[in-house]
Short mmCIF file of C-alpha atoms and ligand atoms in Angstrom, two decimals:
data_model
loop_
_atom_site.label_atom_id
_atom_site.label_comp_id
_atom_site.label_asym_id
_atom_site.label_seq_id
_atom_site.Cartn_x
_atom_site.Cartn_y
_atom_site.Cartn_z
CA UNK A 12 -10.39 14.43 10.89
CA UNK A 13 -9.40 17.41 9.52
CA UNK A 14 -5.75 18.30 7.69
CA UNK A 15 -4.91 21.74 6.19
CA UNK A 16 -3.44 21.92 3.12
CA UNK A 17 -0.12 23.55 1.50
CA UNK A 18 -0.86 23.46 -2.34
CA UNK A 19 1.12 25.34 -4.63
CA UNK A 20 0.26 28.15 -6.72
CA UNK A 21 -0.99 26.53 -9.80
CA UNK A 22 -2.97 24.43 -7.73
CA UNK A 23 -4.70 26.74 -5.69
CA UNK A 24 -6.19 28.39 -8.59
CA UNK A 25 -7.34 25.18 -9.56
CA UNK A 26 -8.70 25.01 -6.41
CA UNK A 27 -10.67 27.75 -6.77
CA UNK A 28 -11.54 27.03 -9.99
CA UNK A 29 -13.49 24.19 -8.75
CA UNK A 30 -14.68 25.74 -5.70
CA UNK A 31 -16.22 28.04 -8.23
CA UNK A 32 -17.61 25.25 -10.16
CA UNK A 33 -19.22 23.16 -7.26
CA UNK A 34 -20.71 26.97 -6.45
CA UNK A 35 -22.41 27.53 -9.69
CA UNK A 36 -23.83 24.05 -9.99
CA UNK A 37 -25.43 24.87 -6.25
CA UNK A 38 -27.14 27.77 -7.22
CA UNK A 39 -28.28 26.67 -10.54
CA UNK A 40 -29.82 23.50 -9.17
CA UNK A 41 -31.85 25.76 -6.16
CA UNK A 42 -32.86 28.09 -9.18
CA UNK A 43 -34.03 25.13 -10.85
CA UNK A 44 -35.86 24.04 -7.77
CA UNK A 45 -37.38 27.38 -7.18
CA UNK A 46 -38.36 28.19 -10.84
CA UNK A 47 -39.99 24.61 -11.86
CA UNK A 48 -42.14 25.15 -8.43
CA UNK A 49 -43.65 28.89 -9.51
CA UNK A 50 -43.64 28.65 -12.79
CA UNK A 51 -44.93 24.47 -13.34
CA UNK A 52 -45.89 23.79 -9.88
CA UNK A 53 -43.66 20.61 -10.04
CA UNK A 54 -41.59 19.70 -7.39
CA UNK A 55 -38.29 19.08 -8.72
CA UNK A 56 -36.05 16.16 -6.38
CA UNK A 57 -32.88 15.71 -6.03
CA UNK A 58 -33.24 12.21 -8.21
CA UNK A 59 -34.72 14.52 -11.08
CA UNK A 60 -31.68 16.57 -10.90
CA UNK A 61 -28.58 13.91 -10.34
CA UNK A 62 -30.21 12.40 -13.61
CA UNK A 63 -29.95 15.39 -15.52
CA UNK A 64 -26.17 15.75 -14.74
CA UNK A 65 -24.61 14.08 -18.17
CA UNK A 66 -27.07 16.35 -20.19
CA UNK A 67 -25.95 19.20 -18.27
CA UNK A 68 -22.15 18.37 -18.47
CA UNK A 69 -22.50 18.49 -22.33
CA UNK A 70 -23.83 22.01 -22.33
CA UNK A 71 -21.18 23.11 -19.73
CA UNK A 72 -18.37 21.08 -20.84
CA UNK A 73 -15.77 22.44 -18.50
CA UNK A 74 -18.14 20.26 -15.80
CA UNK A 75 -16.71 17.60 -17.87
CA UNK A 76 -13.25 17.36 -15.51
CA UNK A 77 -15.10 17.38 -12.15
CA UNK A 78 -15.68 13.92 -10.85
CA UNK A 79 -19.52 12.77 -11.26
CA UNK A 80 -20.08 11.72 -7.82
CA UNK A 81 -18.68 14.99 -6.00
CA UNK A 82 -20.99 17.11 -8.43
CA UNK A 83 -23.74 14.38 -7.42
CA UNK A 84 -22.70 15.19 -3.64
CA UNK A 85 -23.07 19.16 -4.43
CA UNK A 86 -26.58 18.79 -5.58
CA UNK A 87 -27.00 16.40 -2.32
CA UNK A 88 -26.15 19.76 -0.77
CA UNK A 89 -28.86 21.07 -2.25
CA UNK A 90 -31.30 18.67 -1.52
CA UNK A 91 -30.57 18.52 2.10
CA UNK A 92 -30.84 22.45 2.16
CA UNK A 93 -34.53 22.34 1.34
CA UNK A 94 -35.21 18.86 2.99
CA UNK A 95 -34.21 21.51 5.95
CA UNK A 96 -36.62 24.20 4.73
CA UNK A 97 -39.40 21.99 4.70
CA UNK A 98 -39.23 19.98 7.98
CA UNK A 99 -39.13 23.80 9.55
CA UNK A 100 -35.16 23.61 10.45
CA UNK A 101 -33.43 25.82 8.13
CA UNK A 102 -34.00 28.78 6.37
CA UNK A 103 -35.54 29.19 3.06
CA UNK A 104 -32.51 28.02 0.65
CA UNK A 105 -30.44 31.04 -1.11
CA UNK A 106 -28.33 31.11 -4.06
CA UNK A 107 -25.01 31.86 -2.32
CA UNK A 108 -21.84 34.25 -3.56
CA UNK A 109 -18.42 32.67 -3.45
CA UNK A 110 -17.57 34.05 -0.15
CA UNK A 111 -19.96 31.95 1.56
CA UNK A 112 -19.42 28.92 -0.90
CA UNK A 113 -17.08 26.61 1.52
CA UNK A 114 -16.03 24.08 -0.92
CA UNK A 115 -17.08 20.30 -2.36
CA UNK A 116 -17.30 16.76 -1.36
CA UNK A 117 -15.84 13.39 -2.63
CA UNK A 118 -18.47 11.03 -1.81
CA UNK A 119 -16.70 7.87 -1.78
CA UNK A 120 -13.07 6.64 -2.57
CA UNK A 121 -13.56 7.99 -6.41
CA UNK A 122 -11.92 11.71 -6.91
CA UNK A 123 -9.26 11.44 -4.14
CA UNK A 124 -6.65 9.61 -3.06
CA UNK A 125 -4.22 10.08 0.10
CA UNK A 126 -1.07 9.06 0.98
CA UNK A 127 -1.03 9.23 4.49
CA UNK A 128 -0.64 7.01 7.23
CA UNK A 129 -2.62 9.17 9.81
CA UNK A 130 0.15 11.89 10.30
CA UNK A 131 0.96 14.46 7.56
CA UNK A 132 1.19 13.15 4.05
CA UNK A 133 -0.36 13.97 0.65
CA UNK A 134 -3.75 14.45 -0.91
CA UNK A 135 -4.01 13.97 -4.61
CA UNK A 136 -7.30 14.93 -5.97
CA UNK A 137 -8.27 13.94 -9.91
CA UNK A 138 -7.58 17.11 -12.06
CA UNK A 139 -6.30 18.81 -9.43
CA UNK A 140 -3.16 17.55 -8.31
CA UNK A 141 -1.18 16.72 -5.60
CA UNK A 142 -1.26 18.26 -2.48
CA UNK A 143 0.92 18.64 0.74
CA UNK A 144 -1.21 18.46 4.16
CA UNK A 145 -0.63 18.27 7.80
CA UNK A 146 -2.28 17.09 10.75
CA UNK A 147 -2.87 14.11 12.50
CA UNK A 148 -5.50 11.61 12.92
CA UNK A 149 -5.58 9.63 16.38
CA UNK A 150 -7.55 7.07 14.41
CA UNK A 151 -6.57 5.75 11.01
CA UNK A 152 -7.95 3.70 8.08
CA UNK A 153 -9.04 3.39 4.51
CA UNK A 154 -10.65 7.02 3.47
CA UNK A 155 -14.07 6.61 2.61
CA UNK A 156 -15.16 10.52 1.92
CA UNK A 157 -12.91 13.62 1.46
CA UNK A 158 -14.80 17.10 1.89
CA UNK A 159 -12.53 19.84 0.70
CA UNK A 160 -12.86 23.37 2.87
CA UNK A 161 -11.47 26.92 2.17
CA UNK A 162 -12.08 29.01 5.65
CA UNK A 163 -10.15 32.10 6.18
CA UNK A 164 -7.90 31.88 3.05
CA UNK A 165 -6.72 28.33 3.82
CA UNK A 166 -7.74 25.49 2.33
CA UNK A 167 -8.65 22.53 4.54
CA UNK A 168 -9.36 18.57 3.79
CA UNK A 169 -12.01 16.73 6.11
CA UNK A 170 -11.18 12.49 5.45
CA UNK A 171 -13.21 10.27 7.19
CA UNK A 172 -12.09 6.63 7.14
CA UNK A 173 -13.20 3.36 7.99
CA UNK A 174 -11.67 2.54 10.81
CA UNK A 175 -10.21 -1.43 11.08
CA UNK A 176 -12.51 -2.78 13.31
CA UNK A 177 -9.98 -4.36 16.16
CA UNK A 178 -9.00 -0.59 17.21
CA UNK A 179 -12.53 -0.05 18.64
CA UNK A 180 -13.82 -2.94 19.05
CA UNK A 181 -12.58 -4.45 22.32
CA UNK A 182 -12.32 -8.48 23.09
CA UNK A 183 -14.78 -8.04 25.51
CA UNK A 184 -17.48 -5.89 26.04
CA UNK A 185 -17.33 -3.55 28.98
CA UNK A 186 -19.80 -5.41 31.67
CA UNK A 187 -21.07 -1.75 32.89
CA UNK A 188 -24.54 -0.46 32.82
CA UNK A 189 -24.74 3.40 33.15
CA UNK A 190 -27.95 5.95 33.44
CA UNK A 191 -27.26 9.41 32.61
CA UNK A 192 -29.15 12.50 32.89
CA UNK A 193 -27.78 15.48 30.94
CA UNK A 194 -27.77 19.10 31.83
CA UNK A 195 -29.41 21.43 34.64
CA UNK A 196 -27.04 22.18 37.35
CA UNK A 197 -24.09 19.99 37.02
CA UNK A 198 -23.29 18.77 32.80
CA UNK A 199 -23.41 15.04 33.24
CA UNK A 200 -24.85 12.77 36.57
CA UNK A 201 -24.16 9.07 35.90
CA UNK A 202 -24.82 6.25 37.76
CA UNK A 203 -24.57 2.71 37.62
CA UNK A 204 -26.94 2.01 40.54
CA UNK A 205 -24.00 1.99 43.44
CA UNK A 206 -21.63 4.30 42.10
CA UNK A 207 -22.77 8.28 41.41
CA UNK A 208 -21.13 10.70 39.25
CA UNK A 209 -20.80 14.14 38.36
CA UNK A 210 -19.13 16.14 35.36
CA UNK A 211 -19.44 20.10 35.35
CA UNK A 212 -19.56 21.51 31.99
CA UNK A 213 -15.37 22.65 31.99
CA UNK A 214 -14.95 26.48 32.72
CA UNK A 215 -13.45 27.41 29.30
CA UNK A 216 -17.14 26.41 27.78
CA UNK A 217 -18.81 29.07 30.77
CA UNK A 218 -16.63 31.83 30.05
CA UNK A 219 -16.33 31.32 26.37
CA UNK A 220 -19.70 32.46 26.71
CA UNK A 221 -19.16 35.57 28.12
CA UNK A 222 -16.08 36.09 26.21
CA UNK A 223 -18.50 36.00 22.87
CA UNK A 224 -20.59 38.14 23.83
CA UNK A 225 -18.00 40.81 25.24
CA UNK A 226 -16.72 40.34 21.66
CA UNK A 227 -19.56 40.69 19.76
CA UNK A 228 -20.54 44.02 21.93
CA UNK A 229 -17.20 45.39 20.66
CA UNK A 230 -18.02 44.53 17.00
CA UNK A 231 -21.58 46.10 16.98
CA UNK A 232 -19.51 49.72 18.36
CA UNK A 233 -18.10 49.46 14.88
CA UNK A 234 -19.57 50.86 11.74
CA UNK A 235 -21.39 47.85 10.16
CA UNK A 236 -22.02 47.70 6.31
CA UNK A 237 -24.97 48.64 5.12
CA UNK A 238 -26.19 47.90 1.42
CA UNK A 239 -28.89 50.23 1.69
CA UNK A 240 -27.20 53.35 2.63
CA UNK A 241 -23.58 51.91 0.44
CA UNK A 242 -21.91 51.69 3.56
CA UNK A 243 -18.53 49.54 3.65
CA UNK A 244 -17.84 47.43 6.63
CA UNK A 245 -15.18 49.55 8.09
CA UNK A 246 -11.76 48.08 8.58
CA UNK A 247 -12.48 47.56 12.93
CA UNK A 248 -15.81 46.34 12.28
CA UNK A 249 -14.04 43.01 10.08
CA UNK A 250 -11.16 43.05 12.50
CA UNK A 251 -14.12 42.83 15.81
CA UNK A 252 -15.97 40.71 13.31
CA UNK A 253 -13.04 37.86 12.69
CA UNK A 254 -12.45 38.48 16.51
CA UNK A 255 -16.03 36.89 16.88
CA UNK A 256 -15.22 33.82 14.45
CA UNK A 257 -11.95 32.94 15.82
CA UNK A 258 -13.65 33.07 19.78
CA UNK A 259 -16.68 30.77 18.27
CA UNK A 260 -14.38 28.83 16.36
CA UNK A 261 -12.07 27.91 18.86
CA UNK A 262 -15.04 27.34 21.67
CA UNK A 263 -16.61 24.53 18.77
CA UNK A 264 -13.16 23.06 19.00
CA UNK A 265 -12.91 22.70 22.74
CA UNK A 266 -16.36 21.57 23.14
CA UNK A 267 -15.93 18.86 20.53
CA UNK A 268 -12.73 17.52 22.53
CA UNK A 269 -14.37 17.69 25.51
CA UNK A 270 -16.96 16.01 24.14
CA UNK A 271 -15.11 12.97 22.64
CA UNK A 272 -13.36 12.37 26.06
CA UNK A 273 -16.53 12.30 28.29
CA UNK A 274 -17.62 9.99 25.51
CA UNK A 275 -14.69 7.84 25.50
CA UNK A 276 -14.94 7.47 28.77
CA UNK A 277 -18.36 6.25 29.17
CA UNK A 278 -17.93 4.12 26.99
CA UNK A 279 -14.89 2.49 28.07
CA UNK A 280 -16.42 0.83 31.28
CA UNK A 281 -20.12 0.88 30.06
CA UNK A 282 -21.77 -0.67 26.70
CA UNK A 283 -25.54 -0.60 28.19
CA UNK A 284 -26.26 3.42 28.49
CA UNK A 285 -29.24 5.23 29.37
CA UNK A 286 -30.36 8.69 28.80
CA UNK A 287 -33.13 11.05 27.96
CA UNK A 288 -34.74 11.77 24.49
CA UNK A 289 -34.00 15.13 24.43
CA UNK A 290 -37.05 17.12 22.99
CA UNK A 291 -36.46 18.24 19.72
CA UNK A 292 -39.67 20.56 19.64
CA UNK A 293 -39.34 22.60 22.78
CA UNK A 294 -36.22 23.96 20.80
CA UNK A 295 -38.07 24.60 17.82
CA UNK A 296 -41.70 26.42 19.58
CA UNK A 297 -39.15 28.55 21.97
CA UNK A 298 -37.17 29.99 18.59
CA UNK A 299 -40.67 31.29 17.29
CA UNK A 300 -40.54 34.40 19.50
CA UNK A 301 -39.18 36.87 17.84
CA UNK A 302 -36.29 37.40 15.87
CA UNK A 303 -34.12 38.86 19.05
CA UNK A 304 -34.98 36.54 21.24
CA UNK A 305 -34.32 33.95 18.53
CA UNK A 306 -30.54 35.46 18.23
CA UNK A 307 -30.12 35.52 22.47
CA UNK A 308 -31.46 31.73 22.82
CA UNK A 309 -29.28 30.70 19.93
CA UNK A 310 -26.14 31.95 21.92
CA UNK A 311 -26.86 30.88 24.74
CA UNK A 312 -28.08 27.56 23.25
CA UNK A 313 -24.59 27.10 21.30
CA UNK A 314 -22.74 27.39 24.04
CA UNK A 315 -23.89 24.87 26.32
CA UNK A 316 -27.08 22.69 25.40
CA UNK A 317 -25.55 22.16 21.64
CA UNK A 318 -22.76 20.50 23.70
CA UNK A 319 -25.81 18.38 25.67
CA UNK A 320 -26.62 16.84 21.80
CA UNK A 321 -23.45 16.47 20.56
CA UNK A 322 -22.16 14.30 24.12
CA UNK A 323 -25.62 12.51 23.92
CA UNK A 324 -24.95 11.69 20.03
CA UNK A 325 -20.81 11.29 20.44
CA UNK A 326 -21.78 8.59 22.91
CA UNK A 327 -24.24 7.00 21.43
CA UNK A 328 -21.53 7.00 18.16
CA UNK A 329 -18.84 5.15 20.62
CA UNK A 330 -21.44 2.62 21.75
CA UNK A 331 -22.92 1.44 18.88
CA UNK A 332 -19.39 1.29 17.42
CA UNK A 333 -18.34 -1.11 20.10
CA UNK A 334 -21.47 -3.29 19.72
CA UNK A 335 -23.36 -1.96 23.09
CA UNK A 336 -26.50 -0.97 23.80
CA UNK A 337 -27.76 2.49 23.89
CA UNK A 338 -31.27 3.38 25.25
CA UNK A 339 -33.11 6.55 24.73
CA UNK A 340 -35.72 6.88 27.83
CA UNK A 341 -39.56 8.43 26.43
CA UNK A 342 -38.68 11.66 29.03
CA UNK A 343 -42.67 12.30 28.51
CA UNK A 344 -43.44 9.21 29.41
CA UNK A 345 -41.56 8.49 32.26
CA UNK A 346 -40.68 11.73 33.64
CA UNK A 347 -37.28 10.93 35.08
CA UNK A 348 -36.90 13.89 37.44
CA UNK A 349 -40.52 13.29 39.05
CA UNK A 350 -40.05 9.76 39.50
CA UNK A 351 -38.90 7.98 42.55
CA UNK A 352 -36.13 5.10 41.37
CA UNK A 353 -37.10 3.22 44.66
CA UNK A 354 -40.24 2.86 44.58
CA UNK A 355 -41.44 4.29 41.18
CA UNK A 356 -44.12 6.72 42.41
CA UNK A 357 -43.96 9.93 40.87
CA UNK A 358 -44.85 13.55 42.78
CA UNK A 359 -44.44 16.93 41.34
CA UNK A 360 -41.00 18.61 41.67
CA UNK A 361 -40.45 21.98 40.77
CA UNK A 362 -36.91 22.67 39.03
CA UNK A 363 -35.43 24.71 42.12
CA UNK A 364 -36.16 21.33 44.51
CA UNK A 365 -32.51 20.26 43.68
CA UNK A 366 -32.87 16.81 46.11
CA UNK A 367 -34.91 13.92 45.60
CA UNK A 368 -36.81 13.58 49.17
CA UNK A 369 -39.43 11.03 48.49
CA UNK A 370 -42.59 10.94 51.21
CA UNK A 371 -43.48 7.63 50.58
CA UNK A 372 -40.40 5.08 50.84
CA UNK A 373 -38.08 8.00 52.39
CA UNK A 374 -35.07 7.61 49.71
CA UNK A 375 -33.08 11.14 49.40
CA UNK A 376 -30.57 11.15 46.24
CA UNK A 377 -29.73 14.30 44.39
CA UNK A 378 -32.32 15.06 41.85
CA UNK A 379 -30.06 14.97 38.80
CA UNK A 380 -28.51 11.55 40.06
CA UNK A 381 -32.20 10.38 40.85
CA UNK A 382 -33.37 11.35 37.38
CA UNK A 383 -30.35 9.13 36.16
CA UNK A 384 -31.63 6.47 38.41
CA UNK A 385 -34.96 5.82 37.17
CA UNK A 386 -33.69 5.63 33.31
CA UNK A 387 -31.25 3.35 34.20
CA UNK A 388 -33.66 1.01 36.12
CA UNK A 389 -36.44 1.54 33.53
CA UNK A 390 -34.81 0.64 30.67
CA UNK A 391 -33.31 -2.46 32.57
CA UNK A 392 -36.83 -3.10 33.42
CA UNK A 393 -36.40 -2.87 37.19
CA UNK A 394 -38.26 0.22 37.79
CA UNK A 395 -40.77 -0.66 40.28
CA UNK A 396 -44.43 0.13 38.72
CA UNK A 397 -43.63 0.03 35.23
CA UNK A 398 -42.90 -3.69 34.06
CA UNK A 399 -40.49 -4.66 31.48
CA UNK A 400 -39.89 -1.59 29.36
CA UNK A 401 -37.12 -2.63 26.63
CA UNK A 402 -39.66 -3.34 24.20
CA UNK A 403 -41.60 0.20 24.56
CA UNK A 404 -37.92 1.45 24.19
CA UNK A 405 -36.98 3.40 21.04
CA UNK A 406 -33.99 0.95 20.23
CA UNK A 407 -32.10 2.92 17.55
CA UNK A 408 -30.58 -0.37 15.76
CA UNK A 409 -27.75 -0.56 18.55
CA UNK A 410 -25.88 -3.28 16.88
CA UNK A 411 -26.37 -2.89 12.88
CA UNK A 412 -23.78 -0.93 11.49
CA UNK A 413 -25.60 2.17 10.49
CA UNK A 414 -23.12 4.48 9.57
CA UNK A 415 -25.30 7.47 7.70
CA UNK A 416 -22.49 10.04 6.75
CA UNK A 417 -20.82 7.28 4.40
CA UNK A 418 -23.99 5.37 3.35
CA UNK A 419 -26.31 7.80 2.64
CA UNK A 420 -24.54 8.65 -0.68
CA UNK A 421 -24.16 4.55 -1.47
CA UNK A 422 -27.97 3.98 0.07
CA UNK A 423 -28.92 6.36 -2.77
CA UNK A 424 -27.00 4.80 -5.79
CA UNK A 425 -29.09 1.62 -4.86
CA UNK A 426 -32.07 3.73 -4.29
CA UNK A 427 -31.53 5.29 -8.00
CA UNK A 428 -31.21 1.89 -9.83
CA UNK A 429 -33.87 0.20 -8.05
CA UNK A 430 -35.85 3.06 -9.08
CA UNK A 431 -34.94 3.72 -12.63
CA UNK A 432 -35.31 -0.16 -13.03
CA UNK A 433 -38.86 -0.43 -11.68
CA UNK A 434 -40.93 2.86 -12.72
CA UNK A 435 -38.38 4.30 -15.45
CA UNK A 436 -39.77 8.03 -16.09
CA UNK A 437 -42.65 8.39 -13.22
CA UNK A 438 -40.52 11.10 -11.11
CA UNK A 439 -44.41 12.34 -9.49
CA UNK A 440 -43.46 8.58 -7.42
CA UNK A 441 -40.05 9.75 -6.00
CA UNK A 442 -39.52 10.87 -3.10
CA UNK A 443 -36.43 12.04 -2.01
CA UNK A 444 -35.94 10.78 1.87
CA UNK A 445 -32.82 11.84 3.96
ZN1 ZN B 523 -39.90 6.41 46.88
#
């Protein structure tokens, strides 16, 4: 949940200050990276670099005042930037200026401390000060991680907490099994066997799209800067160009509301959900063509099959949370949409066949609602022609608490001293593993 801050004069500069900070350590440690790779051919990890930290704080002394574990979370930064590079996800890591420098990270409870109980309150931050913020949470608990955020000249605070376990988790499990079958004509088709369901995607998400790009039309009318030919930006082109933020901005708000209540509403009659694996590479091989085409599919992609992930992932979140069980269906495997869920024979269907019509048992269902069908009964093992299927189910730990944004940062303290206890100097062994 995120607040905005009020601080003071005085304090914003100190702000800054450390904004600054947290900026130069970032680019120093992906120089570091880069220059120990051409010049030694050694791969430098982000282990290598957390344990030079107190060395480096006594060249740099003004480090000194910065908390050890958000500095540790900066370089963590860094590491995940390349860990990015080189799994073919992100972009070749750059140093970056202070504009695009967003801010810093308190990994766990040491740094930052708020006084809040959920609505308003203060955030005091070691060295830093004390801080006025406002917003509200709609869940509350201890803080475990505070990420601090300056976007368009305010400065922000993202707290998660741990949330006391009675608020989500309810006496009794909700008895509901659900399959669900994301995307293609209608945003969500659900159903629980008996029961079918439908969700459009919500208007505001279609027409954001077409607002966007209406916007961003208007923006490349305006005289753009160009470092080559020392052209400035001119003062329409940043006004267009903050147009275009504030429209994407707002859109990633809506979505992620919608999102949470689709979520929370699965969830709240259902804790035994099916769905596709959604395939990660045909993403990936479609972005290869060309840089333009790149640009149009990652529009379009943002607006509407980003959503698809984050509802798939916000509802896995809420089940595991509440101790359910959430299945993700082998689409490749099973094919879904060319499957009958009555008898389990699968025929080819083209995508514009929008109605399950099967020839041999003579069961019509929508094709969307069929498709949710077969990965409910599947993964229930009821699927006629494939037997019981939990076990060749990818069952991602539904009931262990695995909560990555807080633990990863914890798993890798342990990670360090088991490390530096059992091969002391022999950094060629690490690996760094996100
Ligand atoms: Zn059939």
């Amino acid at each position: 949940m995120t607040f905005r801050l009020y601080p003071n004069k005085q304090i914003e500069q100190s702000l800054q200050y450390h904004r600054k900070l947290h900026k130069y350590l970032y680019n120093a440690a992906v120089n570091n990276r880069f220059v120990q790779y051409q010049k030694f051919n050694h791969k430098v990890d982000y282990f290598e670099q957390q344990n030079c930290l107190p060395a480096f704080k006594e060249v740099w002394t003004e480090y000194k005042e910065v908390g050890s574990h958000a500095l540790q979370a900066t370089l963590k930064r860094v590491d995940f930037a390349f860990e990015r590079w080189f799994k073919g996800l992100g972009k070749r890591p750059r140093f970056k200026s202070i504009w695009h420098y967003s801010g810093w990270t308190y990994p766990d409870s040491a740094g930052f401390k708020v006084e809040s109980n959920g609505k308003n309150g203060y955030l005091k931050l070691s060295k830093i000060g004390r801080i006025q913020m406002r917003g509200s949470a709609k869940y509350w608990g201890k803080p475990t991680t505070c990420t601090i955020v300056y976007r368009n000249g305010n400065w922000y605070a993202s707290i998660t907490v741990d949330v006391l376990d009675q608020v989500l988790k309810p006496k009794a499990l909700p008895v509901g099994a659900i399959g669900i079958d994301l995307g293609c004509s209608s945003a969500l088709s659900m159903t629980d066997g008996t029961n079918h369901q439908q969700i459009e995607a919500p208007k505001f998400l279609r027409n954001a799209e077409g607002k966007i790009k209406q916007a961003s039309k208007e923006k490349r009318r305006k005289i753009a800067p160009n470092r080559n030919k020392k052209v400035k930006a001119s003062r329409r082109y940043k006004k267009a160009q903050s147009k275009v933020t504030k429209l994407v901005r707002k859109v990633g708000n809506q979505r992620q509301n919608w999102v949470h209540q689709v979520a929370a509403e699965i969830v709240s009659g259902n804790s035994f959900v099916a769905t596709e694996k959604l395939e990660v590479k045909n993403m990936t091989s479609k972005a290869k063509k060309g840089k333009r085409k790149r640009q149009k599919a990652g529009l379009n992609k943002s607006i509407l099959d980003v959503g698809f992930g984050m509802l798939k992932s916000a509802i896995k979140y809420k089940v595991e949370q509440i101790g359910g069980v959430f299945v993700e269906v082998p689409t490749k495997k099973i094919k879904p949409s060319q499957t009958c869920p009555r008898c389990g024979q699968q025929h080819q269907k083209t995508l514009d066949i929008r109605v399950h019509n099967c020839q041999y048992c003579e069961y019509e269902q929508d094709r969307d609602i069929a498709a949710a069908e077969v990965m409910l009964y599947w993964s229930q093992g009821k699927l006629p022609g494939f037997g019981t299927s939990l076990v060749d189910a990818e069952l991602p730990s539904s009931t262990s608490s695995n909560r990555k944004t807080a633990g990863s940062m914890r798993q890798l303290g342990a990670k360090k001293r088991q490390k530096s206890g059992s091969t002391g100097l022999g950094a060629e062994t690490q690996t760094s593993t996100m």
